[in-house]
Coordinates of C-alpha atoms in Angstrom, one line a residue:
M76 CA -0.4 2.6 -2.8
K77 CA 0.4 6.2 -3.1
R78 CA 3.0 5.8 -0.4
S79 CA 5.7 3.2 0.2
T80 CA 5.2 1.4 3.5
V81 CA 8.6 0.5 4.9
I82 CA 7.1 -2.3 7.0
I83 CA 5.8 -4.2 4.0
N84 CA 8.9 -3.6 1.9
S85 CA 11.4 -4.8 4.5
M86 CA 9.5 -8.0 5.4
M87 CA 8.8 -8.8 1.8
A88 CA 12.5 -8.6 1.0
F89 CA 13.2 -10.9 3.9
S90 CA 10.4 -13.4 2.9
I91 CA 11.4 -13.5 -0.7
V92 CA 15.0 -14.4 0.2
T93 CA 13.9 -17.1 2.6
G94 CA 11.6 -18.4 0.0
C95 CA 14.5 -19.1 -2.5
S96 CA 16.3 -22.4 -2.6
N97 CA 19.4 -23.6 -4.5
T98 CA 19.5 -26.3 -7.1
P99 CA 21.7 -29.4 -6.7
S100 CA 24.2 -28.0 -9.3
Q101 CA 24.8 -24.9 -7.2
P102 CA 27.4 -24.4 -4.4
K103 CA 25.9 -24.9 -1.0
D104 CA 26.4 -21.2 -0.1
V105 CA 24.2 -20.1 -3.1
I106 CA 20.6 -19.5 -2.2
Y107 CA 19.6 -18.3 -5.6
S108 CA 21.3 -17.5 -8.9
S109 CA 20.3 -16.0 -12.2
D110 CA 22.0 -14.4 -15.2
I111 CA 21.6 -11.0 -13.5
F112 CA 22.5 -11.6 -9.8
T113 CA 23.4 -14.2 -7.2
V114 CA 22.2 -14.5 -3.6
Y115 CA 24.6 -16.2 -1.3
T116 CA 24.1 -17.1 2.4
D117 CA 26.1 -13.9 3.3
R118 CA 25.9 -11.6 0.3
V119 CA 24.3 -10.5 -3.0
T120 CA 26.4 -9.9 -6.1
Q121 CA 25.4 -8.2 -9.3
G122 CA 28.2 -7.4 -11.7
P123 CA 30.8 -5.3 -9.9
H124 CA 28.4 -4.6 -7.0
T125 CA 28.3 -6.6 -3.7
A126 CA 26.2 -6.2 -0.6
R127 CA 27.6 -8.3 2.2
A128 CA 26.3 -9.1 5.7
I129 CA 29.2 -8.6 8.0
S130 CA 27.2 -9.6 11.0
P131 CA 23.5 -9.9 11.9
V132 CA 23.4 -6.2 12.6
E133 CA 25.6 -4.9 9.7
I134 CA 25.5 -4.9 5.9
E135 CA 28.2 -3.4 3.7
S136 CA 27.8 -2.4 0.1
N137 CA 30.0 -0.9 -2.7
Y138 CA 26.9 0.2 -4.6
T139 CA 27.1 3.9 -5.5
S140 CA 23.8 5.7 -6.0
P141 CA 23.2 8.2 -8.8
E142 CA 23.0 10.9 -6.1
E143 CA 26.5 10.2 -4.9
S144 CA 28.0 9.7 -8.4
G145 CA 26.5 12.9 -9.7
I146 CA 23.3 14.1 -11.2
S147 CA 23.1 15.3 -14.8
Q148 CA 22.5 18.9 -15.8
L149 CA 19.7 17.5 -18.1
L150 CA 16.3 18.2 -16.7
H151 CA 13.0 16.6 -17.9
F152 CA 9.9 18.4 -16.7
R153 CA 6.2 19.2 -17.3
F154 CA 4.1 22.1 -16.1
S155 CA 0.8 21.6 -14.3
L156 CA -2.4 23.5 -14.0
N157 CA -4.2 23.1 -10.7
S158 CA -1.9 20.2 -9.6
R159 CA -2.8 17.9 -12.5
D160 CA -0.7 16.2 -15.0
N161 CA -2.4 18.0 -17.9
E162 CA 0.2 20.0 -19.9
L163 CA 1.5 17.4 -22.4
P164 CA 0.3 14.1 -23.8
Q165 CA 1.6 10.9 -22.1
G166 CA 5.3 10.3 -22.9
K167 CA 6.2 13.9 -23.7
S168 CA 8.0 16.4 -21.6
H169 CA 10.2 19.4 -21.8
T170 CA 14.0 18.9 -21.8
V171 CA 16.6 21.5 -20.9
L172 CA 20.1 21.9 -19.8
I173 CA 19.9 23.5 -16.4
G174 CA 21.3 27.0 -16.7
S175 CA 19.8 27.8 -20.1
D176 CA 17.8 31.0 -20.3
T177 CA 14.8 29.6 -22.2
V178 CA 11.2 30.7 -22.1
F179 CA 9.0 27.7 -22.6
T180 CA 5.4 27.9 -23.9
F181 CA 2.7 26.0 -22.0
G182 CA 1.5 23.0 -23.9
E183 CA 4.3 23.1 -26.5
A184 CA 7.2 20.6 -26.0
I185 CA 10.3 20.8 -28.2
E186 CA 9.9 17.8 -30.4
K187 CA 13.6 16.8 -30.4
F188 CA 16.2 18.0 -27.9
D189 CA 19.5 19.0 -29.5
S190 CA 21.6 15.8 -29.2
I191 CA 24.8 17.8 -29.2
K192 CA 23.7 19.8 -26.2
E193 CA 22.7 16.5 -24.5
K194 CA 26.2 15.2 -24.9
L195 CA 27.6 18.4 -23.3
A196 CA 25.5 17.8 -20.1
G197 CA 27.9 17.7 -17.2
K198 CA 27.2 17.0 -13.5
L199 CA 24.9 19.4 -11.6
N200 CA 26.4 21.2 -8.7
K201 CA 24.7 21.0 -5.3
D202 CA 22.2 23.9 -4.6
T203 CA 22.1 25.1 -8.1
K204 CA 19.8 28.1 -8.4
W205 CA 18.0 28.4 -11.8
T206 CA 15.0 30.4 -12.9
L207 CA 12.4 28.5 -15.0
K208 CA 10.1 30.6 -17.2
V209 CA 6.9 29.7 -19.1
N210 CA 4.8 31.7 -21.5
M211 CA 1.3 31.3 -20.2
N212 CA -0.3 33.7 -22.7
P213 CA -2.0 30.9 -24.7
V214 CA -3.8 29.9 -21.5
L215 CA -4.6 33.4 -20.3
N216 CA -5.9 34.5 -23.8
S217 CA -8.2 31.5 -23.8
F218 CA -9.5 32.5 -20.4
K219 CA -10.2 35.9 -21.7
K220 CA -11.9 34.9 -25.0
Q221 CA -13.7 31.7 -23.9
G222 CA -13.7 31.7 -20.2
Y223 CA -11.8 28.4 -20.1
Y224 CA -8.7 26.6 -21.5
V225 CA -8.5 23.1 -22.9
T226 CA -5.1 21.5 -22.3
P227 CA -3.4 19.1 -24.7
T228 CA -4.6 16.3 -22.5
N229 CA -8.2 17.5 -23.0
D230 CA -8.5 18.7 -19.4
T231 CA -10.8 21.8 -19.3
I232 CA -9.8 24.5 -16.8
Y233 CA -12.3 27.2 -16.3
K234 CA -11.0 30.7 -15.6
D235 CA -12.7 30.9 -12.2
D236 CA -11.2 27.5 -11.2
F237 CA -7.6 28.4 -12.2
K238 CA -5.4 28.0 -9.1
G239 CA -2.0 28.4 -10.7
V240 CA 0.8 26.7 -12.5
W241 CA 3.4 24.4 -11.0
V242 CA 6.3 22.3 -12.3
A243 CA 7.1 18.6 -11.9
G244 CA 10.3 17.0 -13.0
S245 CA 13.2 14.7 -12.7
V246 CA 15.7 16.5 -10.5
D247 CA 15.4 17.1 -6.7
P248 CA 13.4 18.8 -5.2
L249 CA 11.1 18.2 -8.2
S250 CA 9.3 14.9 -8.6
W251 CA 6.6 13.5 -10.8
D252 CA 4.0 13.6 -8.0
F253 CA 1.4 15.9 -9.6
E254 CA -1.3 15.0 -7.1
N255 CA 0.5 16.8 -4.2
L256 CA 1.8 19.9 -6.0
Y257 CA -0.7 22.2 -4.3
G258 CA 1.3 22.2 -1.1
K259 CA 4.7 22.7 -2.9
H260 CA 5.0 26.5 -2.9
D261 CA 8.6 26.3 -4.0
R262 CA 7.4 24.7 -7.3
K263 CA 4.7 27.2 -8.0
L264 CA 5.4 29.8 -10.8
K265 CA 4.3 33.4 -10.4
D266 CA 3.2 35.9 -13.0
R267 CA 5.8 38.6 -13.5
G268 CA 3.2 40.9 -15.1
D269 CA 3.5 40.1 -18.8
G270 CA 2.0 36.6 -19.0
I271 CA 5.4 35.0 -18.3
Y272 CA 5.4 32.9 -15.2
E273 CA 8.6 32.1 -13.4
V274 CA 10.1 30.4 -10.4
T275 CA 13.6 30.2 -9.1
L276 CA 14.4 26.6 -8.1
N277 CA 17.1 25.3 -5.8
L278 CA 18.1 22.1 -7.7
N279 CA 20.0 19.2 -6.4
P280 CA 19.7 20.6 -2.8
T281 CA 22.1 19.5 -0.1
T282 CA 20.6 16.9 2.1
E283 CA 21.8 15.3 5.3
R284 CA 23.3 11.9 4.4
P285 CA 24.1 9.0 6.7
E286 CA 27.7 8.1 7.2
N287 CA 27.2 4.8 5.4
P288 CA 24.5 5.7 2.7
T289 CA 24.6 2.3 0.9
G290 CA 25.1 0.1 4.0
W291 CA 23.3 -0.6 7.2
K292 CA 24.4 -1.0 10.8
V293 CA 22.8 -0.8 14.2
D294 CA 24.2 -1.3 17.7
S295 CA 21.3 -3.5 18.9
I296 CA 17.9 -4.9 17.9
D297 CA 14.7 -3.8 19.7
S298 CA 14.1 -6.3 22.4
R299 CA 10.3 -6.1 22.1
F300 CA 10.3 -8.1 18.9
P301 CA 11.0 -11.8 18.3
R302 CA 14.5 -12.9 17.4
Y303 CA 15.4 -14.8 14.3
H304 CA 18.4 -17.1 13.9
S305 CA 19.5 -19.2 10.9
D306 CA 22.7 -20.5 9.2
Q307 CA 22.2 -17.8 6.5
L308 CA 23.9 -14.6 7.8
L309 CA 22.3 -12.4 5.0
V310 CA 18.8 -13.5 6.0
D311 CA 19.5 -12.8 9.7
A312 CA 20.7 -9.3 8.8
L313 CA 17.7 -8.7 6.5
Y314 CA 15.3 -9.8 9.3
N315 CA 17.0 -7.5 11.8
M316 CA 16.9 -4.6 9.3
A317 CA 13.1 -5.2 8.9
I318 CA 12.7 -5.1 12.6
C319 CA 14.5 -1.8 12.8
D320 CA 12.2 -0.4 10.1
I321 CA 9.2 -1.7 11.9
A322 CA 10.2 -0.2 15.2
S323 CA 10.8 3.2 13.6
N324 CA 7.2 3.3 12.4
L325 CA 5.7 2.8 15.9
R326 CA 4.0 5.9 17.0
P327 CA 4.0 7.2 20.7
D328 CA 0.5 5.8 21.1
S329 CA 1.8 2.3 20.1
T330 CA 0.0 2.3 16.7
Y331 CA 1.8 2.0 13.4
R332 CA 2.1 5.0 11.1
A333 CA 2.0 4.5 7.3
G334 CA 5.6 5.8 6.8
K335 CA 8.0 8.6 7.4
E336 CA 5.9 11.2 5.4
W337 CA 2.5 9.9 6.6
D338 CA 2.3 9.9 10.4
G339 CA -1.3 8.7 10.6
V340 CA -2.6 5.2 10.8
W341 CA -4.1 4.2 7.4
T342 CA -6.5 1.3 7.1
R343 CA -5.1 -0.4 4.0
D344 CA -1.4 0.2 4.9
V345 CA -1.6 -1.2 8.4
S346 CA -3.9 -4.0 7.4
Y347 CA -1.5 -5.3 4.7
S348 CA 1.4 -4.9 7.1
V349 CA -0.4 -6.8 9.9
Y350 CA -1.3 -9.6 7.5
L351 CA 2.1 -10.0 6.0
A352 CA 4.2 -9.8 9.1
L353 CA 3.1 -7.6 12.0
A354 CA 0.5 -9.9 13.5
L355 CA 3.3 -12.5 14.1
L356 CA 5.9 -10.0 15.2
D357 CA 3.8 -7.6 17.3
P358 CA 0.2 -8.8 17.7
D359 CA -0.8 -6.4 20.6
N360 CA 0.2 -3.2 18.7
S361 CA -1.1 -4.7 15.5
Y362 CA -4.6 -4.9 16.9
R363 CA -4.3 -1.6 18.6
S364 CA -3.5 -0.1 15.2
L365 CA -6.5 -1.9 13.7
K366 CA -8.8 -0.6 16.4
A367 CA -7.6 2.9 15.6
K368 CA -9.3 2.5 12.2
L369 CA -12.8 1.8 13.7
K370 CA -15.4 4.4 14.2
E371 CA -18.9 4.6 15.8
T372 CA -21.9 5.4 13.6
P373 CA -25.7 5.4 14.4
H374 CA -25.7 1.8 13.0
G375 CA -22.8 0.6 15.0
T376 CA -19.0 0.2 14.7
V377 CA -17.6 0.3 11.1
I378 CA -14.2 0.3 9.5
V379 CA -12.8 3.6 8.3
Q380 CA -12.2 4.0 4.6
D381 CA -8.9 5.7 3.6
T382 CA -9.0 8.6 1.2
G383 CA -8.7 7.9 -2.5
T384 CA -10.2 8.9 -5.8
G385 CA -13.4 10.9 -5.3
G386 CA -12.4 11.5 -1.7
S387 CA -13.3 8.2 -0.1
L388 CA -16.4 5.9 -0.2
P389 CA -17.9 4.8 -2.5
V390 CA -15.2 5.3 -5.2
S391 CA -12.6 3.9 -2.8
S392 CA -14.0 0.8 -1.2
D393 CA -11.1 -1.4 0.0
R394 CA -11.5 -0.7 3.8
I395 CA -12.7 -4.3 4.2
V396 CA -9.0 -5.3 3.9
W397 CA -9.1 -4.8 7.7
A398 CA -10.9 -8.2 8.1
M399 CA -8.0 -10.4 6.9
A400 CA -5.7 -8.5 9.2
A401 CA -7.9 -8.9 12.3
W402 CA -8.2 -12.6 11.5
E403 CA -4.5 -12.9 11.3
V404 CA -4.1 -11.3 14.7
Y405 CA -6.6 -13.8 16.2
K406 CA -4.8 -16.8 14.6
V407 CA -1.6 -15.6 16.4
T408 CA -3.0 -14.7 19.8
G409 CA -6.1 -17.0 20.1
D410 CA -7.7 -14.2 22.0
K411 CA -11.4 -14.7 21.7
S412 CA -12.2 -11.4 23.5
M413 CA -11.4 -9.5 20.3
L414 CA -13.8 -11.5 18.1
K415 CA -17.1 -9.9 19.1
E416 CA -15.8 -6.4 18.3
A417 CA -14.2 -7.6 15.1
I418 CA -17.4 -9.4 13.9
E419 CA -19.5 -6.3 14.6
A420 CA -17.1 -4.0 12.7
I421 CA -16.8 -6.4 9.7
D422 CA -20.5 -7.3 9.5
N423 CA -21.7 -3.7 9.8
T424 CA -19.2 -2.6 7.1
L425 CA -20.2 -5.4 4.8
N426 CA -23.9 -4.6 5.3
D427 CA -23.3 -0.9 4.5
D428 CA -21.1 -1.7 1.4
M429 CA -23.6 -4.2 0.0
K430 CA -26.0 -1.2 -0.3
V431 CA -23.6 1.1 -2.2
V432 CA -21.0 -0.9 -4.0
W433 CA -22.6 -4.3 -4.7
D434 CA -23.4 -5.1 -8.4
S435 CA -26.3 -7.6 -8.4
N436 CA -25.8 -8.4 -12.1
F437 CA -22.1 -9.3 -12.1
K438 CA -22.1 -10.4 -8.4
L439 CA -19.0 -8.2 -7.8
M440 CA -18.2 -5.1 -5.8
H441 CA -17.6 -1.7 -7.5
G442 CA -14.7 0.6 -6.6
E443 CA -11.1 1.5 -6.9
Q444 CA -8.3 -1.0 -6.8
S445 CA -6.9 -1.8 -3.3
Y446 CA -3.5 -0.4 -2.8
L447 CA -3.2 0.7 -6.4
D448 CA -5.1 3.9 -5.5
W449 CA -2.8 6.5 -7.2
R450 CA -5.2 6.9 -10.1
E451 CA -2.8 8.6 -12.5
Q452 CA -0.7 5.4 -12.5
T453 CA -3.4 2.8 -12.7
Y454 CA -6.3 4.2 -14.7
P455 CA -6.5 5.8 -18.2
R456 CA -6.9 9.6 -18.2
W457 CA -10.4 9.6 -19.5
M458 CA -11.7 7.7 -16.4
Q459 CA -13.3 10.1 -14.0
P460 CA -14.3 9.1 -10.4
K461 CA -17.7 8.0 -11.7
D462 CA -16.0 5.6 -14.1
I463 CA -13.6 4.3 -11.5
Y464 CA -16.6 3.6 -9.1
E465 CA -18.4 1.7 -11.9
S466 CA -15.3 -0.5 -12.5
M467 CA -15.1 -3.9 -10.7
C468 CA -11.5 -4.8 -9.8
L469 CA -9.7 -8.0 -8.9
G470 CA -7.9 -6.9 -5.7
T471 CA -10.8 -5.3 -3.9
N472 CA -13.1 -8.2 -4.8
V473 CA -10.6 -10.8 -3.5
M474 CA -10.6 -8.8 -0.3
Y475 CA -14.4 -8.9 0.0
A476 CA -14.6 -12.6 -0.7
E477 CA -12.0 -13.1 2.1
A478 CA -13.9 -10.7 4.4
F479 CA -17.1 -12.7 4.2
R480 CA -15.2 -15.9 4.8
V481 CA -13.4 -14.4 7.8
R482 CA -16.6 -13.1 9.3
D483 CA -18.2 -16.5 9.1
A484 CA -15.1 -18.2 10.5
M485 CA -15.0 -15.7 13.5
I486 CA -18.7 -16.4 14.2
K487 CA -18.0 -20.2 14.2
E488 CA -14.9 -19.7 16.4
L489 CA -16.9 -17.7 18.9
E490 CA -19.6 -20.5 18.8
S491 CA -22.1 -17.7 18.4
D492 CA -25.7 -18.3 17.3
Y493 CA -25.7 -14.9 15.4
T494 CA -26.8 -15.3 11.8
P495 CA -25.5 -12.5 9.5
L496 CA -27.6 -10.9 6.8
W497 CA -25.5 -12.1 3.8
M498 CA -24.5 -15.7 3.8
G499 CA -22.4 -17.6 1.2
M500 CA -21.1 -14.4 -0.3
D501 CA -17.5 -15.5 -0.2
K502 CA -18.2 -18.3 -2.7
E503 CA -20.5 -16.2 -4.8
I504 CA -17.9 -13.4 -5.2
A505 CA -15.1 -16.0 -5.8
N506 CA -17.1 -17.6 -8.6
S507 CA -17.8 -14.2 -10.2
I508 CA -14.1 -13.3 -10.1
N509 CA -13.3 -16.5 -12.0
N510 CA -16.3 -16.1 -14.4
N511 CA -15.7 -12.4 -15.2
L512 CA -12.1 -11.5 -14.6
W513 CA -10.1 -14.6 -15.8
I514 CA -8.6 -14.1 -19.3
P515 CA -8.2 -17.7 -20.6
N516 CA -6.0 -17.0 -23.6
L517 CA -3.6 -14.9 -21.6
G518 CA -3.5 -17.0 -18.5
Y519 CA -4.1 -14.4 -15.8
Y520 CA -6.8 -12.3 -14.2
S521 CA -7.8 -8.9 -15.6
E522 CA -7.1 -6.1 -13.1
Y523 CA -10.7 -4.8 -13.5
L524 CA -13.9 -4.6 -15.6
Y525 CA -14.7 -1.2 -16.9
G526 CA -16.9 0.6 -19.4
G527 CA -20.3 1.1 -17.9
I528 CA -23.3 -1.1 -18.9
Y529 CA -21.4 -3.6 -21.0
P530 CA -18.0 -3.6 -19.2
I531 CA -14.9 -5.1 -20.8
Q532 CA -11.7 -6.6 -19.3
S533 CA -8.7 -4.5 -18.8
Q534 CA -5.6 -6.4 -20.1
A535 CA -3.3 -5.1 -17.4
V536 CA -2.3 -7.2 -14.4
D537 CA -2.7 -6.5 -10.6
N538 CA 0.0 -8.7 -9.2
L539 CA -1.0 -8.5 -5.5
G540 CA -4.6 -9.4 -6.5
Q541 CA -3.2 -12.4 -8.5
A542 CA -1.2 -13.6 -5.5
L543 CA -3.9 -13.2 -3.0
S544 CA -6.4 -15.0 -5.3
I545 CA -4.1 -18.0 -4.8
V546 CA -3.5 -17.5 -1.1
F547 CA -7.3 -17.2 -0.4
D548 CA -8.1 -20.2 -2.6
I549 CA -10.1 -18.3 -5.2
A550 CA -8.0 -19.3 -8.2
R551 CA -9.5 -22.5 -9.6
N552 CA -7.3 -25.5 -10.7
G553 CA -7.0 -24.4 -14.3
S554 CA -6.1 -20.8 -13.5
L555 CA -3.9 -21.9 -10.6
D556 CA -1.8 -24.1 -12.9
N557 CA -1.4 -21.2 -15.3
L558 CA -0.2 -18.8 -12.6
Q559 CA 2.1 -21.4 -10.9
D560 CA 3.7 -22.6 -14.2
S561 CA 5.4 -19.2 -14.7
L562 CA 8.9 -18.5 -13.4
H563 CA 10.0 -16.2 -10.7
A564 CA 10.6 -12.4 -11.3
L565 CA 14.1 -11.5 -12.2
W566 CA 13.8 -8.1 -10.6
N567 CA 11.5 -6.3 -8.1
I568 CA 7.9 -7.4 -8.0
I569 CA 5.8 -5.1 -10.2
G570 CA 2.6 -3.8 -8.6
I571 CA 0.8 -3.5 -12.0
S572 CA 1.8 -4.3 -15.5
P573 CA 0.2 -1.9 -17.9
D574 CA 0.7 -3.5 -21.2
A575 CA 1.4 -6.8 -23.1
R576 CA 5.2 -6.3 -23.0
H577 CA 5.2 -6.9 -19.3
K578 CA 2.7 -9.8 -19.3
A579 CA 5.1 -12.7 -18.8
L580 CA 7.0 -10.8 -16.1
S581 CA 3.7 -9.9 -14.4
Q582 CA 2.7 -13.6 -14.2
R583 CA 6.1 -14.5 -12.8
C584 CA 5.7 -11.8 -10.2
S585 CA 2.4 -13.2 -9.0
V586 CA 3.9 -16.5 -8.2
A587 CA 6.9 -14.9 -6.6
V588 CA 4.6 -12.9 -4.2
C589 CA 2.5 -15.9 -3.4
T590 CA 5.5 -18.2 -2.9
S591 CA 7.3 -15.8 -0.6
L592 CA 4.1 -15.2 1.4
L593 CA 3.5 -18.9 1.9
E594 CA 7.2 -19.7 2.7
H595 CA 7.4 -16.8 5.2
R596 CA 4.1 -17.7 6.9
S597 CA 4.9 -21.4 7.2
G598 CA 8.3 -20.6 8.9
K599 CA 9.6 -23.9 7.5
G600 CA 13.2 -24.4 8.4
R601 CA 13.5 -21.2 10.4
Q602 CA 13.7 -20.5 14.1
Y603 CA 11.8 -17.7 15.8
S604 CA 12.1 -17.0 19.5
R605 CA 10.4 -14.3 21.6
P606 CA 12.5 -12.3 24.0

């Protein structure tokens, strides 16, 4: 996703730890150990760093973040026309010691930064004011002569469409978020009259920091949520930390926001959160949040599609993720009164989507990857919204297969005589996923098919799609064995692995996600109690 949902992250951290188990050769207080770090029942150690649970409501850590230890004066940055990452080819950027009086030229990066200057880089003071300048005359002259400018990334900007030049970079308040530069007026450069654009930045700004920036402590846990108790103090504390994060995302109308910077309810964010944890922890507000993502149309109730590449539908087509979340709420509550509304919304949405995103040749759905919807990170530059629509991806198709299965299960549970228009589609899509997206020689699913009339398999890996293909019983015996034979991830679970160097780690991540989901959802060996 383009945003980090605290709810998912916190509960995944909890479920991953509870999914670990020690080997007979390890001490009893060791949950998991690797060459890099060790997880004990009350702490995590990595080299000189230790995070220790003092109590179920407090964690202490001696980790020092880069922000606290000091930020380098060295700045890496790129300019942007019209809020796009279009100044320099991938892998290149400008480098400068903050404070230098340098005029950069748009589209021309210094090939090699002076290594002597780099060694001289000290720590950057808080609230450092520095004026960044760029010579825009190559762009302006092209506008004058041709009416347009072609960037080094082959992005054509027409004179009448030129909205301005911004800067993205490595030191706060700069970031590499090109997509949202339009609203960042403090990062927009202005013409001083001679073709030189400039902006005065306040770098490394002073921000309000908590008293214990690397630890966590609360006085009490929100009584509206279930309690968790075990003989592993660290896991108890992580669970309580997750509950605090969840409570902080509850809006005044008792629906769940996507995160601190995104106050609205988003279909994909809340659906994944409900499926992974919220249905069990807060079923009433979970379904209230899901209902907030329904809308009435002349053809009946349908699920709202979040924004994405191309604006929304049909390029972004993952709204059907709502179905698995609604089914999860029902499995927790057993409330059959919700089924009629859920069936109508799911069935109407499926019927609409079959008209616009179904590919009758490949028996797969078109559209952007679910949750990997920040296109600059997950699609090559040449792919336009049309190309992304034409692609057929693993994650979204897994969701459609599950949505058809869930709809039929809801109809059966309600003992309804209603016969939907499209029957058996869950099996048909599942078979097509295995026939078209599985890469036998690599032992994992392709993230998507792309390329128009004769599409080919992308060699990159969508790890959430891999994991859910197992959870939803789409992976066949052969592919399942390949996925499960891999080891766990040594570090954080990667959303997508873009090249062959990460293939092995990506496979391990898939199994780690799946294992943690299954362990958490089974609740084996753990005690939950409602207040």
